[in-house]
Short mmCIF file of C-alpha atoms in Angstrom, two decimals:
data_model
loop_
_atom_site.label_atom_id
_atom_site.label_comp_id
_atom_site.label_asym_id
_atom_site.label_seq_id
_atom_site.Cartn_x
_atom_site.Cartn_y
_atom_site.Cartn_z
CA MET A 1 250.77 2.38 20.03
CA PRO A 2 247.98 3.69 18.03
CA THR A 3 245.74 5.88 19.77
CA ASP A 4 242.38 4.69 20.76
CA PRO A 5 239.80 6.32 17.98
CA LEU A 6 237.15 6.30 20.70
CA ALA A 7 239.32 7.91 23.73
CA PRO A 8 238.53 11.33 23.01
CA LEU A 9 234.81 11.35 23.43
CA LEU A 10 235.23 10.46 26.91
CA ASP A 11 236.81 14.00 27.44
CA LEU A 12 233.71 15.79 26.19
CA ALA A 13 232.36 17.60 28.83
CA ASP A 14 230.05 15.81 31.12
CA VAL A 15 230.20 12.57 28.97
CA ARG A 16 232.42 10.58 31.23
CA PRO A 17 230.30 11.07 34.39
CA ALA A 18 226.96 10.34 32.45
CA LEU A 19 228.15 7.31 31.19
CA ASP A 20 229.29 6.25 34.80
CA GLY A 21 226.14 7.18 35.99
CA ALA A 22 224.49 4.79 33.86
CA ARG A 23 226.59 2.23 34.31
CA ALA A 24 226.15 1.87 37.84
CA ALA A 25 222.19 2.10 37.37
CA VAL A 26 222.77 -0.71 35.01
CA ASP A 27 224.96 -2.59 37.48
CA ALA A 28 222.48 -2.03 40.36
CA ALA A 29 219.49 -3.20 38.08
CA MET A 30 221.26 -6.49 37.43
CA ARG A 31 221.36 -7.27 41.08
CA HIS A 32 217.52 -7.47 41.31
CA ARG A 33 216.65 -10.54 43.35
CA THR A 34 213.88 -11.52 40.97
CA LEU A 35 216.14 -12.11 38.67
CA ARG A 36 217.74 -15.14 39.99
CA ARG A 37 214.50 -16.89 39.85
CA SER A 38 212.56 -15.46 37.46
CA GLY A 39 215.13 -14.43 34.76
CA GLY A 40 213.65 -16.24 31.73
CA PRO A 41 210.48 -14.68 32.21
CA VAL A 42 211.72 -11.17 32.61
CA ALA A 43 214.09 -11.23 29.76
CA ALA A 44 210.82 -12.57 27.22
CA GLU A 45 208.95 -9.32 28.85
CA ILE A 46 211.89 -7.03 27.91
CA ALA A 47 212.28 -8.25 24.41
CA LEU A 48 208.70 -7.90 23.77
CA ARG A 49 208.73 -4.13 25.02
CA THR A 50 211.65 -3.20 23.44
CA SER A 51 211.02 -4.74 20.31
CA VAL A 52 207.49 -2.83 20.12
CA ALA A 53 209.43 0.38 21.08
CA SER A 54 212.05 0.05 18.54
CA ALA A 55 209.11 -0.43 15.70
CA ALA A 56 207.39 2.74 17.16
CA LEU A 57 210.83 4.68 16.56
CA ASP A 58 210.58 3.54 13.07
CA THR A 59 207.17 5.29 13.06
CA HIS A 60 204.95 1.73 13.38
CA GLY A 61 203.91 2.11 16.64
CA PHE A 62 201.54 -0.13 17.94
CA ASP A 63 199.56 -1.06 21.29
CA LEU A 64 202.09 -3.52 23.50
CA GLU A 65 199.38 -5.76 24.48
CA GLY A 66 198.37 -5.98 20.58
CA VAL A 67 201.39 -7.50 20.23
CA ARG A 68 201.49 -9.62 23.13
CA ALA A 69 198.09 -11.18 22.11
CA GLY A 70 199.67 -11.60 18.57
CA VAL A 71 197.27 -9.65 16.49
CA VAL A 72 199.67 -7.00 15.18
CA THR A 73 200.98 -8.16 11.72
CA ASP A 74 202.84 -5.16 10.98
CA PRO A 75 205.82 -6.15 8.93
CA VAL A 76 208.29 -3.56 10.79
CA VAL A 77 206.79 -4.69 14.17
CA GLN A 78 207.42 -8.33 13.03
CA GLY A 79 210.66 -7.35 11.92
CA ALA A 80 211.79 -6.17 14.96
CA LEU A 81 210.73 -9.15 17.30
CA ARG A 82 212.53 -11.04 14.73
CA VAL A 83 215.96 -9.67 15.36
CA THR A 84 215.39 -9.31 18.96
CA ALA A 85 215.02 -13.01 19.29
CA ALA A 86 218.19 -13.14 16.77
CA LEU A 87 220.40 -11.33 18.82
CA ASP A 88 221.48 -14.10 21.58
CA GLY A 89 222.75 -16.47 18.27
CA LEU A 90 224.71 -13.57 16.90
CA THR A 91 226.95 -12.48 19.88
CA GLY A 92 229.87 -14.98 19.23
CA THR A 93 230.30 -13.28 15.54
CA TRP A 94 229.59 -9.85 16.29
CA ALA A 95 233.10 -9.02 16.96
CA LYS A 96 234.38 -10.98 14.33
CA ALA A 97 232.34 -10.22 11.37
CA PRO A 98 230.20 -7.38 12.10
CA ARG A 99 229.37 -6.86 8.71
CA GLN A 100 228.06 -10.28 8.09
CA VAL A 101 225.90 -9.68 11.50
CA LEU A 102 224.61 -6.46 10.05
CA ALA A 103 223.72 -7.98 6.94
CA LYS A 104 221.48 -10.65 9.03
CA LEU A 105 219.95 -7.69 11.32
CA HIS A 106 218.32 -6.26 8.20
CA THR A 107 217.62 -9.58 6.65
CA LEU A 108 215.45 -10.09 9.61
CA ALA A 109 214.27 -6.51 10.27
CA ALA A 110 213.48 -5.63 6.42
CA ARG A 111 211.72 -8.86 5.29
CA ASP A 112 208.23 -7.80 3.72
CA VAL A 113 209.34 -4.04 3.89
CA VAL A 114 211.63 -4.18 1.05
CA PRO A 115 212.49 -5.80 -2.11
CA ALA A 116 214.39 -8.87 -1.66
CA GLU A 117 217.38 -7.98 -3.70
CA GLU A 118 217.83 -5.15 -1.45
CA LEU A 119 217.92 -7.26 2.02
CA GLY A 120 221.27 -7.26 3.60
CA ARG A 121 223.19 -4.84 1.14
CA PRO A 122 223.88 -1.40 1.80
CA VAL A 123 221.68 0.86 -0.18
CA ASP A 124 224.95 3.07 -1.24
CA PRO A 125 228.45 1.98 -2.06
CA SER A 126 229.59 5.19 -0.58
CA VAL A 127 228.56 4.21 3.00
CA VAL A 128 230.81 1.12 2.92
CA PRO A 129 234.53 2.55 3.99
CA ARG A 130 232.68 3.99 7.03
CA LEU A 131 230.83 0.51 7.67
CA ASP A 132 234.44 -0.98 7.14
CA ALA A 133 235.83 1.25 9.77
CA LEU A 134 232.87 0.55 12.10
CA SER A 135 233.40 -3.19 11.63
CA ALA A 136 237.35 -2.22 12.37
CA LEU A 137 236.34 -0.76 16.17
CA LEU A 138 234.13 -3.61 16.99
CA ALA A 139 236.75 -6.20 16.01
CA GLY A 140 239.13 -4.97 18.68
CA GLY A 141 239.84 -1.38 17.41
CA THR A 142 238.97 0.28 20.97
CA SER A 143 238.90 -0.23 24.35
CA ALA A 144 236.70 2.08 25.17
CA PRO A 145 233.60 1.42 27.60
CA VAL A 146 231.07 -0.89 25.95
CA LEU A 147 228.22 1.53 26.57
CA LEU A 148 230.26 4.52 24.64
CA GLN A 149 230.94 1.49 21.87
CA ALA A 150 227.24 0.85 21.56
CA ALA A 151 226.90 4.28 21.46
CA VAL A 152 229.07 5.17 18.63
CA VAL A 153 227.61 2.18 17.13
CA HIS A 154 224.13 3.35 16.92
CA GLY A 155 224.61 7.04 16.05
CA GLU A 156 226.73 5.78 13.09
CA LEU A 157 224.35 3.71 12.00
CA LEU A 158 221.69 5.98 12.15
CA ALA A 159 223.52 8.63 10.35
CA LEU A 160 224.88 6.45 7.45
CA LYS A 161 221.04 5.36 6.55
CA ALA A 162 222.82 2.35 5.21
CA PHE A 163 220.19 0.13 4.83
CA ALA A 164 216.54 0.19 3.05
CA GLY A 165 213.56 0.33 5.44
CA PRO A 166 214.06 0.25 8.78
CA ASN A 167 217.24 1.04 9.32
CA GLY A 168 217.04 2.46 12.67
CA VAL A 169 215.59 -0.92 13.84
CA VAL A 170 219.28 -2.63 12.48
CA ALA A 171 221.21 0.29 14.18
CA ARG A 172 219.37 -0.18 17.47
CA ALA A 173 219.53 -3.97 17.26
CA ALA A 174 223.49 -3.15 16.61
CA ALA A 175 223.86 -1.17 19.63
CA ARG A 176 221.98 -3.66 21.85
CA LEU A 177 224.01 -6.54 20.65
CA THR A 178 227.30 -4.71 21.42
CA LEU A 179 226.06 -4.59 25.05
CA ILE A 180 225.20 -8.11 25.16
CA ALA A 181 228.49 -9.09 23.20
CA GLY A 182 230.74 -6.51 25.49
CA GLY A 183 229.16 -7.98 28.69
CA LEU A 184 227.77 -5.06 29.92
CA ASP A 185 224.02 -6.96 29.49
CA PRO A 186 224.70 -10.43 28.48
CA ARG A 187 221.44 -11.72 29.00
CA GLY A 188 219.71 -9.42 26.95
CA LEU A 189 217.87 -7.75 29.68
CA LEU A 190 218.20 -3.89 29.15
CA ALA A 191 214.94 -2.43 27.47
CA MET A 192 217.23 0.20 25.71
CA ASP A 193 214.91 1.12 23.00
CA VAL A 194 212.12 1.85 25.91
CA GLY A 195 215.10 4.49 26.98
CA HIS A 196 215.06 5.92 23.28
CA ARG A 197 211.70 6.26 23.27
CA SER A 198 210.36 7.74 26.44
CA ARG A 199 212.85 10.55 25.49
CA GLU A 200 212.08 10.30 21.35
CA PRO A 201 212.28 14.38 20.56
CA GLU A 202 215.56 13.98 22.34
CA TYR A 203 216.45 10.74 20.52
CA VAL A 204 215.94 12.37 17.19
CA GLY A 205 217.37 15.54 17.99
CA SER A 206 220.42 14.19 19.41
CA SER A 207 220.96 11.65 16.88
CA ASN A 208 220.81 14.12 13.93
CA ALA A 209 223.26 16.24 16.03
CA PHE A 210 225.61 13.14 16.17
CA ALA A 211 225.52 13.13 12.48
CA THR A 212 227.17 16.50 11.95
CA GLY A 213 230.32 15.30 13.48
CA THR A 214 230.66 18.21 15.60
CA GLN A 215 231.70 18.17 19.24
CA ASP A 216 228.80 19.55 20.35
CA GLY A 217 226.92 17.21 18.64
CA LEU A 218 228.54 14.08 19.65
CA ARG A 219 228.42 14.93 23.22
CA SER A 220 224.57 15.71 22.97
CA TRP A 221 224.15 12.00 21.66
CA LEU A 222 226.14 10.28 24.05
CA ARG A 223 224.26 12.16 26.69
CA HIS A 224 221.08 11.33 25.34
CA PHE A 225 222.38 7.42 25.22
CA ALA A 226 223.53 7.44 29.04
CA THR A 227 220.01 8.98 30.21
CA ALA A 228 218.26 6.26 27.74
CA THR A 229 220.37 3.81 29.58
CA GLU A 230 219.05 4.65 32.87
CA ARG A 231 215.66 4.57 31.82
CA ALA A 232 216.02 1.37 30.20
CA ALA A 233 217.59 0.33 33.79
CA GLU A 234 214.23 1.71 35.41
CA GLU A 235 212.28 -0.73 32.87
CA LEU A 236 213.81 -3.52 33.88
CA VAL A 237 213.34 -2.61 37.64
CA GLU A 238 209.67 -2.49 36.89
CA VAL A 239 209.68 -5.39 35.37
CA CYS A 240 211.28 -7.44 37.86
CA GLU A 241 208.88 -5.99 40.41
CA LYS A 242 206.07 -6.87 38.61
CA ALA A 243 207.25 -10.65 38.04
CA ALA A 244 207.84 -10.65 41.91
CA GLU A 245 204.21 -9.76 42.67
#
């Protein structure tokens, strides 16, 4: 039987307990009583917050209330909103045709940002083998916990800088889609990018460390991802509490 390529990552120091703790925080947040009667409004608020945070992580930071009011026309913000709105409809295709979905995500994210002929296409043919390897993982090549899969998807797409313009928006959306399709966050209730933005220096540093491929670099990123997930779970609880007022 072939070895699971992600299995060794769970043996890095502190990674397994960090991911387990993050999973427990998510499970607890998902049991919030407000979700039984106000799940739709909560999901809409989370979608807005995580979209604004994702655009900010690509240096397009705008006030949340301005975006909510519809007065922000920045193309990266608008692209992040389009991407988030599309995730639910892409769930079924993600495990079957990840490359197709990535092209769609980039087309949504980068419209009005990069030339039309660059939409949905990797910027450099040299990244295609690694994109294919990532796609093979998503299409059943690993049985690793979904949080670990999402972290690797996110880190790898950031490292590859595969797409022109807001590549980070695509990477973060792909990670969220992995959590949704993998059943950890089926309703898209985790404001993952709020979690990443709340620790932005660590996010940038650990993602750069991941790109080195060293054990320390991988461990740094995975621990950050677990911490950001816990913060996303806290954000969900905060939104639920506000909705219940």
